[in-house]
PDB file of C-alpha atoms in Angstrom:
ATOM      1  CA  UNK A 180       9.515  34.970  15.459  1.00 45.00           C
ATOM      2  CA  UNK A 181       5.893  34.911  14.509  1.00 47.00           C
ATOM      3  CA  UNK A 182       5.337  33.567  10.971  1.00 47.00           C
ATOM      4  CA  UNK A 183       3.158  35.425   8.507  1.00 46.00           C
ATOM      5  CA  UNK A 184       0.289  33.671   6.781  1.00 53.00           C
ATOM      6  CA  UNK A 185       2.568  32.513   3.986  1.00 53.00           C
ATOM      7  CA  UNK A 186       4.896  30.934   6.592  1.00 55.00           C
ATOM      8  CA  UNK A 187       7.713  33.406   5.963  1.00 50.00           C
ATOM      9  CA  UNK A 188       9.313  34.668   9.180  1.00 51.00           C
ATOM     10  CA  UNK A 189       8.460  38.161  10.334  1.00 48.00           C
ATOM     11  CA  UNK A 190      11.648  40.194  10.612  1.00 45.00           C
ATOM     12  CA  UNK A 191      11.214  43.138  12.960  1.00 47.00           C
ATOM     13  CA  UNK A 192      12.796  46.395  11.786  1.00 49.00           C
ATOM     14  CA  UNK A 193      14.563  48.206  14.579  1.00 55.00           C
ATOM     15  CA  UNK A 194      16.537  51.414  14.608  1.00 62.00           C
ATOM     16  CA  UNK A 195      19.898  51.528  16.300  1.00 67.00           C
ATOM     17  CA  UNK A 196      20.429  53.591  19.425  1.00 71.00           C
ATOM     18  CA  UNK A 197      21.341  57.233  18.878  1.00 75.00           C
ATOM     19  CA  UNK A 198      25.146  57.474  18.924  1.00 77.00           C
ATOM     20  CA  UNK A 199      26.694  59.852  21.454  1.00 76.00           C
ATOM     21  CA  UNK A 200      28.598  63.048  20.663  1.00 80.00           C
ATOM     22  CA  UNK A 201      26.613  63.908  17.536  1.00 78.00           C
ATOM     23  CA  UNK A 202      27.963  61.019  15.456  1.00 86.00           C
ATOM     24  CA  UNK A 203      24.850  61.141  13.266  1.00 88.00           C
ATOM     25  CA  UNK A 204      23.509  63.262  10.428  1.00 90.00           C
ATOM     26  CA  UNK A 205      20.166  63.844   8.783  1.00 88.00           C
ATOM     27  CA  UNK A 206      19.218  62.019   5.601  1.00 89.00           C
ATOM     28  CA  UNK A 207      19.481  65.271   3.639  1.00 92.00           C
ATOM     29  CA  UNK A 208      23.033  65.896   4.894  1.00 92.00           C
ATOM     30  CA  UNK A 209      24.010  62.297   4.154  1.00 92.00           C
ATOM     31  CA  UNK A 210      22.620  62.485   0.614  1.00 93.00           C
ATOM     32  CA  UNK A 211      24.525  65.715   0.001  1.00 94.00           C
ATOM     33  CA  UNK A 212      27.695  64.178   1.453  1.00 93.00           C
ATOM     34  CA  UNK A 213      27.406  61.218  -0.938  1.00 91.00           C
ATOM     35  CA  UNK A 214      26.484  63.459  -3.859  1.00 92.00           C
ATOM     36  CA  UNK A 215      23.154  61.761  -4.573  1.00 91.00           C
ATOM     37  CA  UNK A 216      19.520  62.767  -4.345  1.00 91.00           C
ATOM     38  CA  UNK A 217      17.251  62.077  -1.420  1.00 89.00           C
ATOM     39  CA  UNK A 218      15.187  59.493  -3.325  1.00 88.00           C
ATOM     40  CA  UNK A 219      18.336  57.580  -4.291  1.00 86.00           C
ATOM     41  CA  UNK A 220      19.584  57.771  -0.701  1.00 88.00           C
ATOM     42  CA  UNK A 221      16.289  56.389   0.648  1.00 85.00           C
ATOM     43  CA  UNK A 222      16.445  53.471  -1.780  1.00 82.00           C
ATOM     44  CA  UNK A 223      20.096  52.908  -0.823  1.00 83.00           C
ATOM     45  CA  UNK A 224      19.075  52.829   2.815  1.00 83.00           C
ATOM     46  CA  UNK A 225      16.308  50.274   2.242  1.00 79.00           C
ATOM     47  CA  UNK A 226      18.172  48.016  -0.215  1.00 76.00           C
ATOM     48  CA  UNK A 227      21.478  47.698   1.615  1.00 70.00           C
ATOM     49  CA  UNK A 228      22.397  47.156   5.222  1.00 63.00           C
ATOM     50  CA  UNK A 229      25.356  49.486   4.959  1.00 76.00           C
ATOM     51  CA  UNK A 230      23.477  52.634   6.043  1.00 82.00           C
ATOM     52  CA  UNK A 231      22.440  52.484   9.716  1.00 81.00           C
ATOM     53  CA  UNK A 232      19.227  54.410  10.518  1.00 83.00           C
ATOM     54  CA  UNK A 233      18.756  55.956  13.963  1.00 83.00           C
ATOM     55  CA  UNK A 234      15.982  58.001  15.577  1.00 80.00           C
ATOM     56  CA  UNK A 235      16.866  61.365  17.068  1.00 79.00           C
ATOM     57  CA  UNK A 236      15.418  62.607  20.335  1.00 76.00           C
ATOM     58  CA  UNK A 237      12.672  64.471  18.459  1.00 78.00           C
ATOM     59  CA  UNK A 238      11.707  61.222  16.594  1.00 76.00           C
ATOM     60  CA  UNK A 239      13.281  62.242  13.263  1.00 80.00           C
ATOM     61  CA  UNK A 240      15.016  59.656  11.098  1.00 83.00           C
ATOM     62  CA  UNK A 241      18.795  60.091  10.828  1.00 86.00           C
ATOM     63  CA  UNK A 242      21.833  57.974   9.912  1.00 88.00           C
ATOM     64  CA  UNK A 243      25.191  57.368  11.575  1.00 87.00           C
ATOM     65  CA  UNK A 244      28.247  59.202  10.262  1.00 89.00           C
ATOM     66  CA  UNK A 245      30.291  55.995  10.326  1.00 87.00           C
ATOM     67  CA  UNK A 246      27.860  54.281   7.952  1.00 87.00           C
ATOM     68  CA  UNK A 247      27.958  57.216   5.523  1.00 89.00           C
ATOM     69  CA  UNK A 248      31.768  57.209   5.624  1.00 90.00           C
ATOM     70  CA  UNK A 249      31.758  53.444   4.994  1.00 88.00           C
ATOM     71  CA  UNK A 250      29.500  53.979   1.965  1.00 88.00           C
ATOM     72  CA  UNK A 251      31.817  56.722   0.669  1.00 90.00           C
ATOM     73  CA  UNK A 252      34.779  54.382   1.045  1.00 90.00           C
ATOM     74  CA  UNK A 253      32.947  51.559  -0.753  1.00 87.00           C
ATOM     75  CA  UNK A 254      32.002  53.867  -3.630  1.00 88.00           C
ATOM     76  CA  UNK A 255      35.616  55.034  -3.970  1.00 90.00           C
ATOM     77  CA  UNK A 256      37.259  51.599  -3.817  1.00 91.00           C
ATOM     78  CA  UNK A 257      34.770  49.065  -5.221  1.00 89.00           C
ATOM     79  CA  UNK A 258      35.538  47.685  -8.684  1.00 93.00           C
ATOM     80  CA  UNK A 259      33.048  48.258 -11.491  1.00 94.00           C
ATOM     81  CA  UNK A 260      31.993  44.609 -11.423  1.00 94.00           C
ATOM     82  CA  UNK A 261      30.854  44.903  -7.778  1.00 91.00           C
ATOM     83  CA  UNK A 262      29.047  48.162  -8.506  1.00 89.00           C
ATOM     84  CA  UNK A 263      27.214  46.563 -11.447  1.00 93.00           C
ATOM     85  CA  UNK A 264      26.279  43.556  -9.303  1.00 91.00           C
ATOM     86  CA  UNK A 265      24.953  45.843  -6.594  1.00 86.00           C
ATOM     87  CA  UNK A 266      22.888  47.744  -9.168  1.00 85.00           C
ATOM     88  CA  UNK A 267      21.349  44.510 -10.425  1.00 89.00           C
ATOM     89  CA  UNK A 268      20.540  43.410  -6.875  1.00 85.00           C
ATOM     90  CA  UNK A 269      18.908  46.777  -6.129  1.00 80.00           C
ATOM     91  CA  UNK A 270      16.794  46.499  -9.269  1.00 82.00           C
ATOM     92  CA  UNK A 271      15.735  42.954  -8.391  1.00 85.00           C
ATOM     93  CA  UNK A 272      14.821  43.952  -4.809  1.00 78.00           C
ATOM     94  CA  UNK A 273      12.712  46.877  -5.989  1.00 73.00           C
ATOM     95  CA  UNK A 274      10.068  44.580  -7.514  1.00 72.00           C
TER      96      UNK A 274
END
């Protein structure tokens, strides 16, 4: 990896390959499925590695259905302490 000027490593951002058989959905559909707004979904996608972005054939950004289902499962089963910790981490990463 090529270091930046401040000697931190450059981490390349890469999208995953488009899953076969339509196992993906648009960001709008995913946000509606999770019951959150698009802005909140975009911040969720950038702050966590749980949502897997993919590019469709027409170069639009989409997400995998499996990652949205995993996020739904986490939201349903995570204890309040983990949710609060995740909120604090998201706030700290936003600065």
